């Protein structure tokens, strides 16, 4: 396994992003929606650096339907947040944005439920793989088209516990 970003690099970068989010939300009410399972570690680190007394945590779990390892665009919600999001400021936290299907679906859905704002923080972004036009508001690192694991990201459900982001050479 090759190290792409060390634990120290990742946490330093997430801290910067957290400080930026702190400024942008300026103590406004916000709901951080963690996309399970992959985003659990990123979210745990991120919220420690968001200084906001009006922050709430929510968790959703989704899976995209895969067709030969490619996302088909359909998203299956396994664990949902509440239906009525009228007036809420939502910050979705993801591990990686690849085709963009997952985040595009969640963003549209939360806006449909009445959210006042929906922003996205993704630890990693693979823009070369995008199928739908969506850009995270906050990104940890932009990466090339490599299959990466660790810091929450899995290889067939394993390796989420690796403290760095790595790839098989
Ligand atoms: P999207 O809907 O195609 O943007 O897919 C995003 C989801 O695909 C992520 O939440 C991951 O679960 C998964 N994924 C995409 N690329 C990778 C990778 O390199 N390693 C591990 N999981 C990945
Ligand atoms: Mg995922």
mmCIF file with all atom_site columns, C-alpha atoms and ligand atoms in Angstrom:
data_model
loop_
_atom_site.group_PDB
_atom_site.id
_atom_site.type_symbol
_atom_site.label_atom_id
_atom_site.label_alt_id
_atom_site.label_comp_id
_atom_site.label_asym_id
_atom_site.label_entity_id
_atom_site.label_seq_id
_atom_site.pdbx_PDB_ins_code
_atom_site.Cartn_x
_atom_site.Cartn_y
_atom_site.Cartn_z
_atom_site.occupancy
_atom_site.B_iso_or_equiv
_atom_site.pdbx_formal_charge
_atom_site.auth_seq_id
_atom_site.auth_comp_id
_atom_site.auth_asym_id
_atom_site.auth_atom_id
_atom_site.pdbx_PDB_model_num
ATOM   1   C  CA  . UNK A 1 1   ? 0.000   0.000  0.000   1.00 0.00 ? 1   UNK A CA  1
ATOM   2   C  CA  . UNK A 1 2   ? 1.295   3.428  -0.988  1.00 0.00 ? 2   UNK A CA  1
ATOM   3   C  CA  . UNK A 1 3   ? 0.523   6.431  1.199   1.00 0.00 ? 3   UNK A CA  1
ATOM   4   C  CA  . UNK A 1 4   ? -1.209  9.225  -0.709  1.00 0.00 ? 4   UNK A CA  1
ATOM   5   C  CA  . UNK A 1 5   ? -1.959  11.459 2.295   1.00 0.00 ? 5   UNK A CA  1
ATOM   6   C  CA  . UNK A 1 6   ? -0.615  10.762 5.775   1.00 0.00 ? 6   UNK A CA  1
ATOM   7   C  CA  . UNK A 1 7   ? -2.813  10.985 8.862   1.00 0.00 ? 7   UNK A CA  1
ATOM   8   C  CA  . UNK A 1 8   ? -1.048  14.233 9.828   1.00 0.00 ? 8   UNK A CA  1
ATOM   9   C  CA  . UNK A 1 9   ? -1.584  15.809 6.392   1.00 0.00 ? 9   UNK A CA  1
ATOM   10  C  CA  . UNK A 1 10  ? -5.241  14.817 6.372   1.00 0.00 ? 10  UNK A CA  1
ATOM   11  C  CA  . UNK A 1 11  ? -5.951  16.164 9.826   1.00 0.00 ? 11  UNK A CA  1
ATOM   12  C  CA  . UNK A 1 12  ? -4.077  19.398 9.174   1.00 0.00 ? 12  UNK A CA  1
ATOM   13  C  CA  . UNK A 1 13  ? -6.155  19.928 6.013   1.00 0.00 ? 13  UNK A CA  1
ATOM   14  C  CA  . UNK A 1 14  ? -9.452  19.044 7.702   1.00 0.00 ? 14  UNK A CA  1
ATOM   15  C  CA  . UNK A 1 15  ? -8.612  21.516 10.473  1.00 0.00 ? 15  UNK A CA  1
ATOM   16  C  CA  . UNK A 1 16  ? -8.200  24.293 7.861   1.00 0.00 ? 16  UNK A CA  1
ATOM   17  C  CA  . UNK A 1 17  ? -11.521 23.341 6.270   1.00 0.00 ? 17  UNK A CA  1
ATOM   18  C  CA  . UNK A 1 18  ? -13.190 23.331 9.697   1.00 0.00 ? 18  UNK A CA  1
ATOM   19  C  CA  . UNK A 1 19  ? -11.910 26.831 10.384  1.00 0.00 ? 19  UNK A CA  1
ATOM   20  C  CA  . UNK A 1 20  ? -13.250 28.012 7.014   1.00 0.00 ? 20  UNK A CA  1
ATOM   21  C  CA  . UNK A 1 21  ? -16.652 26.467 7.787   1.00 0.00 ? 21  UNK A CA  1
ATOM   22  C  CA  . UNK A 1 22  ? -16.624 28.144 11.216  1.00 0.00 ? 22  UNK A CA  1
ATOM   23  C  CA  . UNK A 1 23  ? -16.257 31.543 9.538   1.00 0.00 ? 23  UNK A CA  1
ATOM   24  C  CA  . UNK A 1 24  ? -18.810 30.854 6.802   1.00 0.00 ? 24  UNK A CA  1
ATOM   25  C  CA  . UNK A 1 25  ? -21.578 29.741 9.170   1.00 0.00 ? 25  UNK A CA  1
ATOM   26  C  CA  . UNK A 1 26  ? -20.766 32.352 11.820  1.00 0.00 ? 26  UNK A CA  1
ATOM   27  C  CA  . UNK A 1 27  ? -22.579 30.497 14.619  1.00 0.00 ? 27  UNK A CA  1
ATOM   28  C  CA  . UNK A 1 28  ? -25.762 30.047 12.545  1.00 0.00 ? 28  UNK A CA  1
ATOM   29  C  CA  . UNK A 1 29  ? -27.823 26.915 13.120  1.00 0.00 ? 29  UNK A CA  1
ATOM   30  C  CA  . UNK A 1 30  ? -26.461 24.070 10.999  1.00 0.00 ? 30  UNK A CA  1
ATOM   31  C  CA  . UNK A 1 31  ? -27.000 20.343 10.572  1.00 0.00 ? 31  UNK A CA  1
ATOM   32  C  CA  . UNK A 1 32  ? -23.972 18.273 9.660   1.00 0.00 ? 32  UNK A CA  1
ATOM   33  C  CA  . UNK A 1 33  ? -25.201 15.200 7.763   1.00 0.00 ? 33  UNK A CA  1
ATOM   34  C  CA  . UNK A 1 34  ? -22.601 12.436 7.776   1.00 0.00 ? 34  UNK A CA  1
ATOM   35  C  CA  . UNK A 1 35  ? -22.848 10.019 4.857   1.00 0.00 ? 35  UNK A CA  1
ATOM   36  C  CA  . UNK A 1 36  ? -22.159 6.570  6.288   1.00 0.00 ? 36  UNK A CA  1
ATOM   37  C  CA  . UNK A 1 37  ? -20.159 4.573  6.267   1.00 0.00 ? 37  UNK A CA  1
ATOM   38  C  CA  . UNK A 1 38  ? -17.233 6.216  4.480   1.00 0.00 ? 38  UNK A CA  1
ATOM   39  C  CA  . UNK A 1 39  ? -17.416 9.693  5.991   1.00 0.00 ? 39  UNK A CA  1
ATOM   40  C  CA  . UNK A 1 40  ? -17.381 8.685  9.659   1.00 0.00 ? 40  UNK A CA  1
ATOM   41  C  CA  . UNK A 1 41  ? -13.699 9.456  10.257  1.00 0.00 ? 41  UNK A CA  1
ATOM   42  C  CA  . UNK A 1 42  ? -13.629 12.682 8.243   1.00 0.00 ? 42  UNK A CA  1
ATOM   43  C  CA  . UNK A 1 43  ? -16.730 13.933 10.065  1.00 0.00 ? 43  UNK A CA  1
ATOM   44  C  CA  . UNK A 1 44  ? -15.347 13.043 13.505  1.00 0.00 ? 44  UNK A CA  1
ATOM   45  C  CA  . UNK A 1 45  ? -12.228 15.077 12.793  1.00 0.00 ? 45  UNK A CA  1
ATOM   46  C  CA  . UNK A 1 46  ? -14.029 17.926 11.012  1.00 0.00 ? 46  UNK A CA  1
ATOM   47  C  CA  . UNK A 1 47  ? -16.595 18.770 13.667  1.00 0.00 ? 47  UNK A CA  1
ATOM   48  C  CA  . UNK A 1 48  ? -13.886 19.149 16.304  1.00 0.00 ? 48  UNK A CA  1
ATOM   49  C  CA  . UNK A 1 49  ? -12.680 22.144 14.279  1.00 0.00 ? 49  UNK A CA  1
ATOM   50  C  CA  . UNK A 1 50  ? -16.058 23.720 13.603  1.00 0.00 ? 50  UNK A CA  1
ATOM   51  C  CA  . UNK A 1 51  ? -16.534 26.230 16.382  1.00 0.00 ? 51  UNK A CA  1
ATOM   52  C  CA  . UNK A 1 52  ? -20.326 26.614 16.408  1.00 0.00 ? 52  UNK A CA  1
ATOM   53  C  CA  . UNK A 1 53  ? -22.627 26.199 19.409  1.00 0.00 ? 53  UNK A CA  1
ATOM   54  C  CA  . UNK A 1 54  ? -25.628 25.682 17.094  1.00 0.00 ? 54  UNK A CA  1
ATOM   55  C  CA  . UNK A 1 55  ? -24.344 22.626 15.252  1.00 0.00 ? 55  UNK A CA  1
ATOM   56  C  CA  . UNK A 1 56  ? -26.346 19.397 15.203  1.00 0.00 ? 56  UNK A CA  1
ATOM   57  C  CA  . UNK A 1 57  ? -25.256 16.015 13.855  1.00 0.00 ? 57  UNK A CA  1
ATOM   58  C  CA  . UNK A 1 58  ? -27.328 13.718 11.635  1.00 0.00 ? 58  UNK A CA  1
ATOM   59  C  CA  . UNK A 1 59  ? -26.420 10.488 9.908   1.00 0.00 ? 59  UNK A CA  1
ATOM   60  C  CA  . UNK A 1 60  ? -27.589 8.960  6.657   1.00 0.00 ? 60  UNK A CA  1
ATOM   61  C  CA  . UNK A 1 61  ? -26.528 5.761  4.996   1.00 0.00 ? 61  UNK A CA  1
ATOM   62  C  CA  . UNK A 1 62  ? -26.760 5.365  1.261   1.00 0.00 ? 62  UNK A CA  1
ATOM   63  C  CA  . UNK A 1 63  ? -25.573 2.908  -1.304  1.00 0.00 ? 63  UNK A CA  1
ATOM   64  C  CA  . UNK A 1 64  ? -25.402 3.486  -5.019  1.00 0.00 ? 64  UNK A CA  1
ATOM   65  C  CA  . UNK A 1 65  ? -26.471 0.751  -7.340  1.00 0.00 ? 65  UNK A CA  1
ATOM   66  C  CA  . UNK A 1 66  ? -23.374 -0.493 -9.042  1.00 0.00 ? 66  UNK A CA  1
ATOM   67  C  CA  . UNK A 1 67  ? -23.191 -1.947 -12.495 1.00 0.00 ? 67  UNK A CA  1
ATOM   68  C  CA  . UNK A 1 68  ? -19.747 -3.436 -13.141 1.00 0.00 ? 68  UNK A CA  1
ATOM   69  C  CA  . UNK A 1 69  ? -18.211 -1.188 -10.467 1.00 0.00 ? 69  UNK A CA  1
ATOM   70  C  CA  . UNK A 1 70  ? -19.649 1.926  -12.158 1.00 0.00 ? 70  UNK A CA  1
ATOM   71  C  CA  . UNK A 1 71  ? -22.325 3.957  -10.446 1.00 0.00 ? 71  UNK A CA  1
ATOM   72  C  CA  . UNK A 1 72  ? -25.672 3.700  -12.256 1.00 0.00 ? 72  UNK A CA  1
ATOM   73  C  CA  . UNK A 1 73  ? -26.945 6.956  -10.884 1.00 0.00 ? 73  UNK A CA  1
ATOM   74  C  CA  . UNK A 1 74  ? -29.579 5.411  -8.647  1.00 0.00 ? 74  UNK A CA  1
ATOM   75  C  CA  . UNK A 1 75  ? -29.067 5.955  -4.951  1.00 0.00 ? 75  UNK A CA  1
ATOM   76  C  CA  . UNK A 1 76  ? -30.586 3.726  -2.298  1.00 0.00 ? 76  UNK A CA  1
ATOM   77  C  CA  . UNK A 1 77  ? -31.223 5.413  1.073   1.00 0.00 ? 77  UNK A CA  1
ATOM   78  C  CA  . UNK A 1 78  ? -30.726 2.800  3.812   1.00 0.00 ? 78  UNK A CA  1
ATOM   79  C  CA  . UNK A 1 79  ? -30.859 5.186  6.798   1.00 0.00 ? 79  UNK A CA  1
ATOM   80  C  CA  . UNK A 1 80  ? -32.532 8.547  6.349   1.00 0.00 ? 80  UNK A CA  1
ATOM   81  C  CA  . UNK A 1 81  ? -32.678 11.865 8.203   1.00 0.00 ? 81  UNK A CA  1
ATOM   82  C  CA  . UNK A 1 82  ? -36.017 13.563 8.875   1.00 0.00 ? 82  UNK A CA  1
ATOM   83  C  CA  . UNK A 1 83  ? -38.429 14.465 6.075   1.00 0.00 ? 83  UNK A CA  1
ATOM   84  C  CA  . UNK A 1 84  ? -39.134 18.094 6.974   1.00 0.00 ? 84  UNK A CA  1
ATOM   85  C  CA  . UNK A 1 85  ? -36.019 20.225 6.538   1.00 0.00 ? 85  UNK A CA  1
ATOM   86  C  CA  . UNK A 1 86  ? -37.801 23.568 6.228   1.00 0.00 ? 86  UNK A CA  1
ATOM   87  C  CA  . UNK A 1 87  ? -35.373 26.419 6.845   1.00 0.00 ? 87  UNK A CA  1
ATOM   88  C  CA  . UNK A 1 88  ? -32.405 24.182 7.718   1.00 0.00 ? 88  UNK A CA  1
ATOM   89  C  CA  . UNK A 1 89  ? -28.779 24.810 6.758   1.00 0.00 ? 89  UNK A CA  1
ATOM   90  C  CA  . UNK A 1 90  ? -27.416 21.411 5.780   1.00 0.00 ? 90  UNK A CA  1
ATOM   91  C  CA  . UNK A 1 91  ? -23.739 20.544 5.453   1.00 0.00 ? 91  UNK A CA  1
ATOM   92  C  CA  . UNK A 1 92  ? -23.290 17.085 3.911   1.00 0.00 ? 92  UNK A CA  1
ATOM   93  C  CA  . UNK A 1 93  ? -19.994 15.383 4.784   1.00 0.00 ? 93  UNK A CA  1
ATOM   94  C  CA  . UNK A 1 94  ? -18.732 12.726 2.335   1.00 0.00 ? 94  UNK A CA  1
ATOM   95  C  CA  . UNK A 1 95  ? -15.554 10.695 1.974   1.00 0.00 ? 95  UNK A CA  1
ATOM   96  C  CA  . UNK A 1 96  ? -15.128 11.048 -1.779  1.00 0.00 ? 96  UNK A CA  1
ATOM   97  C  CA  . UNK A 1 97  ? -16.967 12.456 -4.777  1.00 0.00 ? 97  UNK A CA  1
ATOM   98  C  CA  . UNK A 1 98  ? -16.549 10.284 -7.839  1.00 0.00 ? 98  UNK A CA  1
ATOM   99  C  CA  . UNK A 1 99  ? -19.377 10.247 -10.429 1.00 0.00 ? 99  UNK A CA  1
ATOM   100 C  CA  . UNK A 1 100 ? -21.191 12.798 -8.262  1.00 0.00 ? 100 UNK A CA  1
ATOM   101 C  CA  . UNK A 1 101 ? -24.403 10.764 -8.318  1.00 0.00 ? 101 UNK A CA  1
ATOM   102 C  CA  . UNK A 1 102 ? -24.622 10.277 -4.539  1.00 0.00 ? 102 UNK A CA  1
ATOM   103 C  CA  . UNK A 1 103 ? -24.130 13.923 -3.613  1.00 0.00 ? 103 UNK A CA  1
ATOM   104 C  CA  . UNK A 1 104 ? -26.247 15.207 -6.470  1.00 0.00 ? 104 UNK A CA  1
ATOM   105 C  CA  . UNK A 1 105 ? -29.086 12.990 -5.288  1.00 0.00 ? 105 UNK A CA  1
ATOM   106 C  CA  . UNK A 1 106 ? -28.748 14.009 -1.619  1.00 0.00 ? 106 UNK A CA  1
ATOM   107 C  CA  . UNK A 1 107 ? -28.487 17.707 -2.386  1.00 0.00 ? 107 UNK A CA  1
ATOM   108 C  CA  . UNK A 1 108 ? -31.584 17.698 -4.620  1.00 0.00 ? 108 UNK A CA  1
ATOM   109 C  CA  . UNK A 1 109 ? -33.496 15.632 -2.072  1.00 0.00 ? 109 UNK A CA  1
ATOM   110 C  CA  . UNK A 1 110 ? -32.697 17.935 0.879   1.00 0.00 ? 110 UNK A CA  1
ATOM   111 C  CA  . UNK A 1 111 ? -33.623 21.006 -1.155  1.00 0.00 ? 111 UNK A CA  1
ATOM   112 C  CA  . UNK A 1 112 ? -36.900 19.310 -2.090  1.00 0.00 ? 112 UNK A CA  1
ATOM   113 C  CA  . UNK A 1 113 ? -37.536 18.800 1.645   1.00 0.00 ? 113 UNK A CA  1
ATOM   114 C  CA  . UNK A 1 114 ? -37.275 22.542 2.196   1.00 0.00 ? 114 UNK A CA  1
ATOM   115 C  CA  . UNK A 1 115 ? -33.668 23.095 3.297   1.00 0.00 ? 115 UNK A CA  1
ATOM   116 C  CA  . UNK A 1 116 ? -32.617 26.753 3.186   1.00 0.00 ? 116 UNK A CA  1
ATOM   117 C  CA  . UNK A 1 117 ? -29.073 25.800 2.112   1.00 0.00 ? 117 UNK A CA  1
ATOM   118 C  CA  . UNK A 1 118 ? -27.265 22.586 1.242   1.00 0.00 ? 118 UNK A CA  1
ATOM   119 C  CA  . UNK A 1 119 ? -23.477 22.616 1.146   1.00 0.00 ? 119 UNK A CA  1
ATOM   120 C  CA  . UNK A 1 120 ? -21.057 19.761 0.645   1.00 0.00 ? 120 UNK A CA  1
ATOM   121 C  CA  . UNK A 1 121 ? -17.734 18.938 2.275   1.00 0.00 ? 121 UNK A CA  1
ATOM   122 C  CA  . UNK A 1 122 ? -15.844 16.016 0.743   1.00 0.00 ? 122 UNK A CA  1
ATOM   123 C  CA  . UNK A 1 123 ? -12.466 14.770 1.970   1.00 0.00 ? 123 UNK A CA  1
ATOM   124 C  CA  . UNK A 1 124 ? -11.495 13.716 -1.552  1.00 0.00 ? 124 UNK A CA  1
ATOM   125 C  CA  . UNK A 1 125 ? -12.585 14.772 -5.031  1.00 0.00 ? 125 UNK A CA  1
ATOM   126 C  CA  . UNK A 1 126 ? -11.939 12.832 -8.262  1.00 0.00 ? 126 UNK A CA  1
ATOM   127 C  CA  . UNK A 1 127 ? -13.178 15.405 -10.822 1.00 0.00 ? 127 UNK A CA  1
ATOM   128 C  CA  . UNK A 1 128 ? -12.050 13.342 -13.829 1.00 0.00 ? 128 UNK A CA  1
ATOM   129 C  CA  . UNK A 1 129 ? -14.746 10.751 -13.023 1.00 0.00 ? 129 UNK A CA  1
ATOM   130 C  CA  . UNK A 1 130 ? -17.684 13.138 -12.830 1.00 0.00 ? 130 UNK A CA  1
ATOM   131 C  CA  . UNK A 1 131 ? -20.945 12.196 -14.589 1.00 0.00 ? 131 UNK A CA  1
ATOM   132 C  CA  . UNK A 1 132 ? -23.136 14.932 -13.136 1.00 0.00 ? 132 UNK A CA  1
ATOM   133 C  CA  . UNK A 1 133 ? -22.167 18.567 -12.731 1.00 0.00 ? 133 UNK A CA  1
ATOM   134 C  CA  . UNK A 1 134 ? -21.547 19.013 -9.021  1.00 0.00 ? 134 UNK A CA  1
ATOM   135 C  CA  . UNK A 1 135 ? -18.646 20.569 -7.114  1.00 0.00 ? 135 UNK A CA  1
ATOM   136 C  CA  . UNK A 1 136 ? -18.147 20.321 -3.348  1.00 0.00 ? 136 UNK A CA  1
ATOM   137 C  CA  . UNK A 1 137 ? -18.191 23.625 -1.460  1.00 0.00 ? 137 UNK A CA  1
ATOM   138 C  CA  . UNK A 1 138 ? -15.308 22.372 0.684   1.00 0.00 ? 138 UNK A CA  1
ATOM   139 C  CA  . UNK A 1 139 ? -12.717 19.838 -0.476  1.00 0.00 ? 139 UNK A CA  1
ATOM   140 C  CA  . UNK A 1 140 ? -9.863  18.215 1.410   1.00 0.00 ? 140 UNK A CA  1
ATOM   141 C  CA  . UNK A 1 141 ? -7.820  17.088 -1.579  1.00 0.00 ? 141 UNK A CA  1
ATOM   142 C  CA  . UNK A 1 142 ? -8.357  16.747 -5.327  1.00 0.00 ? 142 UNK A CA  1
ATOM   143 C  CA  . UNK A 1 143 ? -6.968  13.424 -6.566  1.00 0.00 ? 143 UNK A CA  1
ATOM   144 C  CA  . UNK A 1 144 ? -6.355  11.570 -9.825  1.00 0.00 ? 144 UNK A CA  1
ATOM   145 C  CA  . UNK A 1 145 ? -8.419  8.593  -10.874 1.00 0.00 ? 145 UNK A CA  1
ATOM   146 C  CA  . UNK A 1 146 ? -7.012  6.053  -8.400  1.00 0.00 ? 146 UNK A CA  1
ATOM   147 C  CA  . UNK A 1 147 ? -8.882  3.655  -6.144  1.00 0.00 ? 147 UNK A CA  1
ATOM   148 C  CA  . UNK A 1 148 ? -8.064  4.833  -2.644  1.00 0.00 ? 148 UNK A CA  1
ATOM   149 C  CA  . UNK A 1 149 ? -8.695  3.330  0.780   1.00 0.00 ? 149 UNK A CA  1
ATOM   150 C  CA  . UNK A 1 150 ? -8.358  4.271  4.439   1.00 0.00 ? 150 UNK A CA  1
ATOM   151 C  CA  . UNK A 1 151 ? -9.507  7.141  6.653   1.00 0.00 ? 151 UNK A CA  1
ATOM   152 C  CA  . UNK A 1 152 ? -13.017 5.696  6.365   1.00 0.00 ? 152 UNK A CA  1
ATOM   153 C  CA  . UNK A 1 153 ? -12.874 4.598  2.718   1.00 0.00 ? 153 UNK A CA  1
ATOM   154 C  CA  . UNK A 1 154 ? -13.230 0.878  2.163   1.00 0.00 ? 154 UNK A CA  1
ATOM   155 C  CA  . UNK A 1 155 ? -11.970 -1.833 -0.066  1.00 0.00 ? 155 UNK A CA  1
ATOM   156 C  CA  . UNK A 1 156 ? -14.901 -4.262 -0.036  1.00 0.00 ? 156 UNK A CA  1
ATOM   157 C  CA  . UNK A 1 157 ? -15.802 -3.145 3.527   1.00 0.00 ? 157 UNK A CA  1
ATOM   158 C  CA  . UNK A 1 158 ? -12.247 -3.661 4.816   1.00 0.00 ? 158 UNK A CA  1
ATOM   159 C  CA  . UNK A 1 159 ? -9.468  -1.136 5.500   1.00 0.00 ? 159 UNK A CA  1
ATOM   160 C  CA  . UNK A 1 160 ? -11.713 1.736  6.698   1.00 0.00 ? 160 UNK A CA  1
ATOM   161 C  CA  . UNK A 1 161 ? -9.572  1.858  9.860   1.00 0.00 ? 161 UNK A CA  1
ATOM   162 C  CA  . UNK A 1 162 ? -6.299  2.694  8.090   1.00 0.00 ? 162 UNK A CA  1
ATOM   163 C  CA  . UNK A 1 163 ? -5.267  6.103  9.494   1.00 0.00 ? 163 UNK A CA  1
ATOM   164 C  CA  . UNK A 1 164 ? -3.957  7.428  6.149   1.00 0.00 ? 164 UNK A CA  1
ATOM   165 C  CA  . UNK A 1 165 ? -5.336  7.483  2.585   1.00 0.00 ? 165 UNK A CA  1
ATOM   166 C  CA  . UNK A 1 166 ? -3.507  4.968  0.448   1.00 0.00 ? 166 UNK A CA  1
ATOM   167 C  CA  . UNK A 1 167 ? -3.732  3.152  -2.862  1.00 0.00 ? 167 UNK A CA  1
ATOM   168 C  CA  . UNK A 1 168 ? -2.548  -0.142 -4.230  1.00 0.00 ? 168 UNK A CA  1
ATOM   169 C  CA  . UNK A 1 169 ? 0.352   0.434  -6.594  1.00 0.00 ? 169 UNK A CA  1
HETATM 170 P  P1  . LIG B 2 .   ? -20.363 8.722  -6.510  1.00 0.00 ? 1   LIG B P1  1
HETATM 171 O  O1  . LIG B 2 .   ? -21.826 8.648  -6.265  1.00 0.00 ? 1   LIG B O1  1
HETATM 172 O  O2  . LIG B 2 .   ? -19.981 8.012  -7.795  1.00 0.00 ? 1   LIG B O2  1
HETATM 173 O  O3  . LIG B 2 .   ? -19.780 10.105 -6.453  1.00 0.00 ? 1   LIG B O3  1
HETATM 174 O  O4  . LIG B 2 .   ? -19.695 7.778  -5.478  1.00 0.00 ? 1   LIG B O4  1
HETATM 175 C  C1  . LIG B 2 .   ? -19.212 8.085  -4.310  1.00 0.00 ? 1   LIG B C1  1
HETATM 176 C  C2  . LIG B 2 .   ? -19.046 6.819  -3.501  1.00 0.00 ? 1   LIG B C2  1
HETATM 177 O  O5  . LIG B 2 .   ? -18.307 5.815  -4.217  1.00 0.00 ? 1   LIG B O5  1
HETATM 178 C  C3  . LIG B 2 .   ? -18.216 7.137  -2.286  1.00 0.00 ? 1   LIG B C3  1
HETATM 179 O  O6  . LIG B 2 .   ? -19.040 7.508  -1.216  1.00 0.00 ? 1   LIG B O6  1
HETATM 180 C  C4  . LIG B 2 .   ? -17.475 5.843  -2.054  1.00 0.00 ? 1   LIG B C4  1
HETATM 181 O  O7  . LIG B 2 .   ? -18.242 4.992  -1.239  1.00 0.00 ? 1   LIG B O7  1
HETATM 182 C  C5  . LIG B 2 .   ? -17.341 5.186  -3.401  1.00 0.00 ? 1   LIG B C5  1
HETATM 183 N  N1  . LIG B 2 .   ? -15.986 5.380  -3.955  1.00 0.00 ? 1   LIG B N1  1
HETATM 184 C  C6  . LIG B 2 .   ? -15.672 6.090  -5.066  1.00 0.00 ? 1   LIG B C6  1
HETATM 185 N  N2  . LIG B 2 .   ? -14.357 6.067  -5.299  1.00 0.00 ? 1   LIG B N2  1
HETATM 186 C  C7  . LIG B 2 .   ? -13.801 5.339  -4.305  1.00 0.00 ? 1   LIG B C7  1
HETATM 187 C  C8  . LIG B 2 .   ? -12.440 4.971  -3.981  1.00 0.00 ? 1   LIG B C8  1
HETATM 188 O  O8  . LIG B 2 .   ? -11.456 5.321  -4.647  1.00 0.00 ? 1   LIG B O8  1
HETATM 189 N  N3  . LIG B 2 .   ? -12.284 4.211  -2.863  1.00 0.00 ? 1   LIG B N3  1
HETATM 190 C  C9  . LIG B 2 .   ? -13.313 3.797  -2.087  1.00 0.00 ? 1   LIG B C9  1
HETATM 191 N  N4  . LIG B 2 .   ? -14.596 4.134  -2.336  1.00 0.00 ? 1   LIG B N4  1
HETATM 192 C  C10 . LIG B 2 .   ? -14.844 4.888  -3.446  1.00 0.00 ? 1   LIG B C10 1
HETATM 193 MG MG1 . LIG B 2 .   ? -19.341 6.039  0.423   1.00 0.00 ? 2   LIG B MG1 1
#
